[in-house]
Coordinates of C-alpha atoms and ligand atoms in Angstrom, one line a residue:
X1 CA 0.2 0.3 -0.2
X2 CA 1.1 3.1 -1.1
X3 CA 2.1 5.7 2.0
X4 CA 2.8 9.4 2.5
X5 CA 3.5 11.3 5.0
X6 CA 0.8 13.6 7.0
X7 CA 1.3 16.8 9.3
X8 CA 4.2 16.3 11.5
X9 CA 6.0 18.5 13.6
X10 CA 9.0 18.4 16.7
X11 CA 11.2 20.0 19.2
X12 CA 11.5 19.7 23.1
X13 CA 8.6 19.9 24.9
X14 CA 9.2 20.7 29.1
X15 CA 11.9 22.4 28.9
X16 CA 11.7 24.1 32.7
X17 CA 13.3 27.1 32.5
X18 CA 13.6 29.1 36.1
X19 CA 14.7 33.0 35.7
X20 CA 16.0 34.8 38.5
X21 CA 16.8 38.6 38.4
X22 CA 19.5 40.4 41.0
X23 CA 17.7 44.2 41.8
X24 CA 19.4 44.0 44.9
X25 CA 18.4 42.3 46.8
X26 CA 15.7 41.5 45.6
X27 CA 14.6 38.7 43.4
X28 CA 12.1 38.5 40.3
X29 CA 11.6 34.9 39.0
X30 CA 10.0 33.9 36.0
X31 CA 9.9 29.7 35.6
X32 CA 8.4 28.8 32.7
X33 CA 7.7 25.2 31.3
X34 CA 8.0 25.8 27.0
X35 CA 7.6 23.5 24.2
X36 CA 9.3 23.9 21.5
X37 CA 7.4 22.2 18.3
X38 CA 8.8 23.1 15.0
X39 CA 7.5 21.9 11.0
X40 CA 8.7 23.1 7.3
X41 CA 10.4 20.4 4.9
X42 CA 10.5 18.1 6.9
X43 CA 9.8 14.9 4.6
X44 CA 13.1 13.6 4.2
X45 CA 14.1 13.1 7.6
X46 CA 10.8 10.8 8.0
X47 CA 11.1 9.3 3.9
X48 CA 14.6 8.7 4.5
X49 CA 16.9 9.8 7.4
X50 CA 18.4 12.7 5.8
X51 CA 18.6 14.1 8.7
X52 CA 20.0 17.2 7.2
X53 CA 17.3 19.8 7.2
X54 CA 16.5 19.0 11.0
X55 CA 17.5 21.6 14.2
X56 CA 18.6 18.7 16.4
X57 CA 15.1 19.3 19.8
X58 CA 18.8 19.2 21.5
X59 CA 19.4 22.9 20.1
X60 CA 15.9 24.3 20.7
X61 CA 16.3 23.3 24.1
X62 CA 19.3 25.0 24.6
X63 CA 18.0 27.9 23.0
X64 CA 15.4 28.4 25.0
X65 CA 17.8 28.6 28.1
X66 CA 20.4 30.8 26.2
X67 CA 17.6 32.7 25.0
X68 CA 16.5 33.2 28.5
X69 CA 20.0 35.0 29.2
X70 CA 20.1 37.3 25.8
X71 CA 16.8 38.2 25.9
X72 CA 15.6 37.6 29.9
X73 CA 11.9 36.5 30.6
X74 CA 9.8 39.8 30.6
X75 CA 6.5 38.0 29.8
X76 CA 6.2 34.5 28.3
X77 CA 4.4 36.1 25.1
X78 CA 7.1 38.1 24.6
X79 CA 9.7 35.6 25.4
X80 CA 7.7 32.9 22.8
X81 CA 7.3 35.0 20.4
X82 CA 11.5 35.5 20.5
X83 CA 11.5 31.8 20.3
X84 CA 9.0 31.2 17.1
X85 CA 10.4 33.9 15.1
X86 CA 14.3 32.7 15.9
X87 CA 13.4 29.6 14.6
X88 CA 11.4 30.3 11.6
X89 CA 14.0 32.9 10.4
X90 CA 16.9 31.7 11.1
X91 CA 16.5 28.0 9.6
X92 CA 15.6 28.1 5.8
X93 CA 13.2 24.2 6.1
X94 CA 11.2 26.0 9.0
X95 CA 8.0 27.6 8.4
X96 CA 6.4 27.7 11.3
X97 CA 7.4 27.0 14.9
X98 CA 4.9 26.4 18.0
X99 CA 5.8 27.8 21.1
X100 CA 3.4 26.3 23.8
X101 CA 4.4 28.3 27.6
X102 CA 2.9 26.9 31.4
X103 CA 3.8 29.7 33.4
X104 CA 4.1 29.2 37.6
X105 CA 3.6 31.9 39.5
X106 CA 4.6 32.5 42.8
X107 CA 4.1 35.3 45.3
X108 CA 6.8 36.6 48.0
X109 CA 6.7 35.6 51.4
X110 CA 6.0 38.0 54.2
X111 CA 8.5 37.8 56.7
X112 CA 8.0 38.0 60.0
X113 CA 8.7 42.0 61.6
X114 CA 10.4 40.8 64.5
X115 CA 12.9 39.5 62.3
X116 CA 13.2 42.0 59.0
X117 CA 13.6 44.6 61.2
X118 CA 16.4 42.1 63.3
X119 CA 17.9 40.7 59.3
X120 CA 17.3 44.7 57.8
X121 CA 14.2 44.6 55.5
X122 CA 16.4 44.9 52.6
X123 CA 17.7 41.0 52.9
X124 CA 14.5 38.8 53.1
X125 CA 13.5 39.7 48.9
X126 CA 14.2 36.2 47.7
X127 CA 11.2 33.8 49.4
X128 CA 8.7 32.7 47.5
X129 CA 5.3 30.9 47.5
X130 CA 3.6 29.6 44.4
X131 CA 0.5 30.5 44.3
X132 CA -2.9 28.8 44.2
X133 CA -1.4 25.4 45.6
X134 CA -1.7 24.0 48.6
X135 CA -4.6 21.5 49.7
X136 CA -5.7 21.4 53.3
X137 CA -6.2 17.3 55.2
X138 CA -7.3 16.3 58.0
X139 CA -7.8 13.3 59.7
X140 CA -9.7 12.5 62.9
X141 CA -10.3 9.1 65.2
X142 CA -12.2 8.7 68.4
X143 CA -12.4 5.5 70.1
X144 CA -15.8 6.3 71.6
X145 CA -13.1 8.1 74.3
X146 CA -10.3 10.1 73.0
X147 CA -10.0 12.2 70.5
X148 CA -6.8 12.5 68.0
X149 CA -6.6 15.4 65.6
X150 CA -3.7 15.2 62.6
X151 CA -3.6 18.6 60.5
X152 CA -1.2 18.8 57.2
X153 CA -1.1 20.8 54.7
X154 CA 0.1 19.0 50.9
X155 CA 1.4 21.0 47.4
X156 CA 2.6 23.6 49.5
X157 CA 5.3 24.5 47.3
X158 CA 8.3 27.3 48.5
X159 CA 11.9 28.9 46.8
X160 CA 14.6 30.8 48.2
X161 CA 16.8 32.4 45.8
X162 CA 19.1 32.7 48.3
X163 CA 20.3 32.1 51.7
X164 CA 21.2 28.4 50.7
X165 CA 24.6 25.8 50.7
X166 CA 25.7 23.1 50.7
X167 CA 29.1 21.9 51.3
X168 CA 32.1 19.5 54.3
X169 CA 29.1 17.0 53.3
X170 CA 31.0 13.0 53.4
X171 CA 32.8 12.5 49.8
X172 CA 32.9 8.6 48.6
X173 CA 34.2 7.5 45.0
X174 CA 30.9 8.6 43.5
X175 CA 30.8 12.2 44.6
X176 CA 30.7 13.7 41.9
X177 CA 27.9 17.1 43.3
X178 CA 29.8 20.4 43.5
X179 CA 29.6 22.4 47.2
X180 CA 27.6 25.4 46.2
X181 CA 27.5 27.9 48.8
X182 CA 24.6 29.7 46.3
X183 CA 22.1 28.0 45.3
X184 CA 18.6 27.5 44.9
X185 CA 16.2 25.9 47.5
X186 CA 12.9 24.9 46.7
X187 CA 10.7 22.1 47.7
X188 CA 7.0 21.2 47.8
X189 CA 5.9 20.9 51.2
X190 CA 3.9 17.8 52.4
X191 CA 3.7 18.5 56.1
X192 CA 1.5 16.4 59.5
X193 CA 1.3 18.1 62.6
X194 CA -0.5 15.8 65.7
X195 CA -3.2 18.7 68.7
X196 CA -2.7 17.2 71.3
X197 CA -6.8 18.4 71.4
X198 CA -8.2 14.9 73.1
X199 CA -11.4 15.6 75.2
X200 CA -12.0 18.2 76.7
X201 CA -15.0 20.6 74.4
X202 CA -14.0 23.6 76.3
X203 CA -11.0 23.8 74.9
X204 CA -10.8 22.7 71.2
X205 CA -8.8 24.5 69.3
X206 CA -9.8 26.7 66.8
X207 CA -8.8 25.1 64.2
X208 CA -9.5 28.4 61.6
X209 CA -6.9 30.2 63.1
X210 CA -4.4 27.3 64.0
X211 CA -3.8 26.4 60.2
X212 CA -3.5 30.0 58.9
X213 CA -0.6 30.4 62.5
X214 CA 1.0 27.0 61.3
X215 CA 1.2 27.7 57.2
X216 CA 2.8 31.0 58.3
X217 CA 5.3 30.0 61.3
X218 CA 6.1 26.9 58.1
X219 CA 6.8 30.0 55.9
X220 CA 8.8 32.3 57.5
X221 CA 11.0 29.9 59.0
X222 CA 11.5 28.7 55.8
X223 CA 12.5 32.2 54.7
X224 CA 14.4 33.5 57.9
X225 CA 16.0 29.9 57.8
X226 CA 19.4 31.0 56.1
X227 CA 20.2 26.8 55.4
X228 CA 23.0 25.2 55.3
X229 CA 21.2 21.4 54.2
X230 CA 16.9 21.3 53.4
X231 CA 17.2 19.2 56.9
X232 CA 18.4 21.6 59.3
X233 CA 15.6 24.1 56.9
X234 CA 12.8 21.7 57.8
X235 CA 14.0 21.1 61.6
X236 CA 13.4 24.9 61.7
X237 CA 10.6 24.8 60.2
X238 CA 9.0 21.8 62.2
X239 CA 10.7 24.3 65.4
X240 CA 9.1 27.4 64.4
X241 CA 5.7 25.8 65.4
X242 CA 6.4 23.7 68.1
X243 CA 7.7 26.9 70.1
X244 CA 4.9 29.1 68.0
X245 CA 1.9 27.3 68.5
X246 CA 0.9 25.6 72.0
X247 CA -2.0 23.3 70.8
X248 CA 0.6 21.3 68.4
X249 CA 3.4 18.7 69.6
X250 CA 4.6 16.9 66.5
X251 CA 5.0 18.2 63.3
X252 CA 6.2 16.3 60.8
X253 CA 7.6 17.1 56.9
X254 CA 8.1 15.5 54.3
X255 CA 10.7 17.4 51.6
X256 CA 11.3 16.2 47.7
X257 CA 14.1 19.0 47.4
X258 CA 13.2 20.4 44.2
X259 CA 16.8 20.4 41.9
X260 CA 17.6 24.1 39.8
X261 CA 20.9 23.6 38.2
X262 CA 22.0 26.4 36.7
X263 CA 22.2 26.5 32.8
X264 CA 26.5 25.5 31.2
X265 CA 26.2 28.4 29.1
X266 CA 29.4 28.9 28.4
X267 CA 29.5 27.0 25.0
X268 CA 27.0 29.5 23.4
X269 CA 29.5 32.5 24.5
X270 CA 27.3 33.8 27.4
X271 CA 27.6 34.1 31.3
X272 CA 25.7 32.5 34.2
X273 CA 25.9 35.0 36.6
X274 CA 23.4 32.5 39.4
X275 CA 20.7 33.3 36.7
X276 CA 19.2 31.0 34.9
X277 CA 18.5 27.9 36.5
X278 CA 16.3 23.8 34.7
X279 CA 14.4 23.1 37.2
X280 CA 14.5 18.8 37.8
X281 CA 11.5 16.6 38.3
X282 CA 13.0 13.9 39.2
X283 CA 15.0 12.0 41.3
X284 CA 15.6 14.4 43.7
X285 CA 16.1 14.3 47.3
X286 CA 13.8 12.8 50.0
X287 CA 14.5 14.7 52.9
X288 CA 11.9 13.4 56.3
X289 CA 11.6 14.2 59.9
X290 CA 9.4 15.0 62.8
X291 CA 10.1 17.4 65.4
X292 CA 8.4 16.7 68.5
X293 CA 7.9 18.8 71.7
X294 CA 10.3 17.5 74.2
X295 CA 8.7 15.0 76.1
X296 CA 6.0 14.1 74.6
X297 CA 5.5 11.0 71.8
X298 CA 5.8 10.1 68.1
X299 CA 2.6 8.4 66.6
X300 CA 2.4 10.3 63.5
X301 CA 2.9 7.7 60.7
X302 CA 6.8 7.4 59.0
X303 CA 5.3 7.0 55.4
X304 CA 2.5 10.5 55.4
X305 CA 0.7 8.8 52.4
X306 CA 0.2 6.1 55.3
X307 CA -2.2 8.9 57.2
Ligands
LIG1 O1 20.3 20.1 51.2 C1 20.3 18.6 51.2 N1 21.1 18.0 51.9 C2 21.5 16.6 51.2 O2 21.1 15.7 52.1 C3 21.6 16.9 49.9 N2 21.8 16.1 49.5 C4 22.9 16.4 47.7 O3 23.1 15.9 46.9 N3 22.4 17.7 48.1 C5 21.6 17.8 49.0 N4 20.7 18.9 49.5

């Protein structure tokens, strides 16, 4: 049966690019997921395997990262226009470019007044929480006498664009990780906290206020901790909650380390001055721990998915 080639397109999908613009101590984030689809005079690569007209998908990926540095990311639209124009006007066989972009919005974490005064108001402008993401959770157990209330949240995504280091770790023959003295720290918080309320209806916590306050302390501790590891940040987040919320005795966290790797732009003659990152989604470090009020028992399950 004779066959002919129908519609075709190709490119690199889901290039996760994070651009940090540093305006002194105030940082701005653009976080995009960019998919490139090119089409044009591409019959031969399908029919005979000749790659003579094929700009590699790997190159389209590099172009996304290089353009983030060269032109910046003012808006997703502007960035997409630059890319589409570039592919169509620079390569004769490419007649059409379709750039699809998802943008993830970030809001600044408001830091506590006390701490702003302590570290200087302009040093806290590098901490962000991703908009509209988290799910609030609770589990109530009653055996006819006693209650156990464990509440929590998942999918609260946060980022510090500076004030994070990681060095001084164990090195064996398989260690290749470079020590980091100024890295991005980002995680998607899953957390559960256990209330010490068990029976007295008169002394029931204000659940709404408690949630709002726990979330606030968690975010502020994330923002205000100068981090030497995600483990240290986790402990500070838990301790801040226990120290400020007398109704809670135990907090557990499961924190994936959402790695952001600096993109090597040297091959394109560009210097990456801690500006353009590849946001990797897997594999990820997974840091988990419980923080307890001294003398209290750990009852939240180790594996939060079992809750
Ligand atoms: O904060 C971190 N903790 C680790 O245990 C770890 N391991 C690693 O490779 N990177 C990091 N970062």
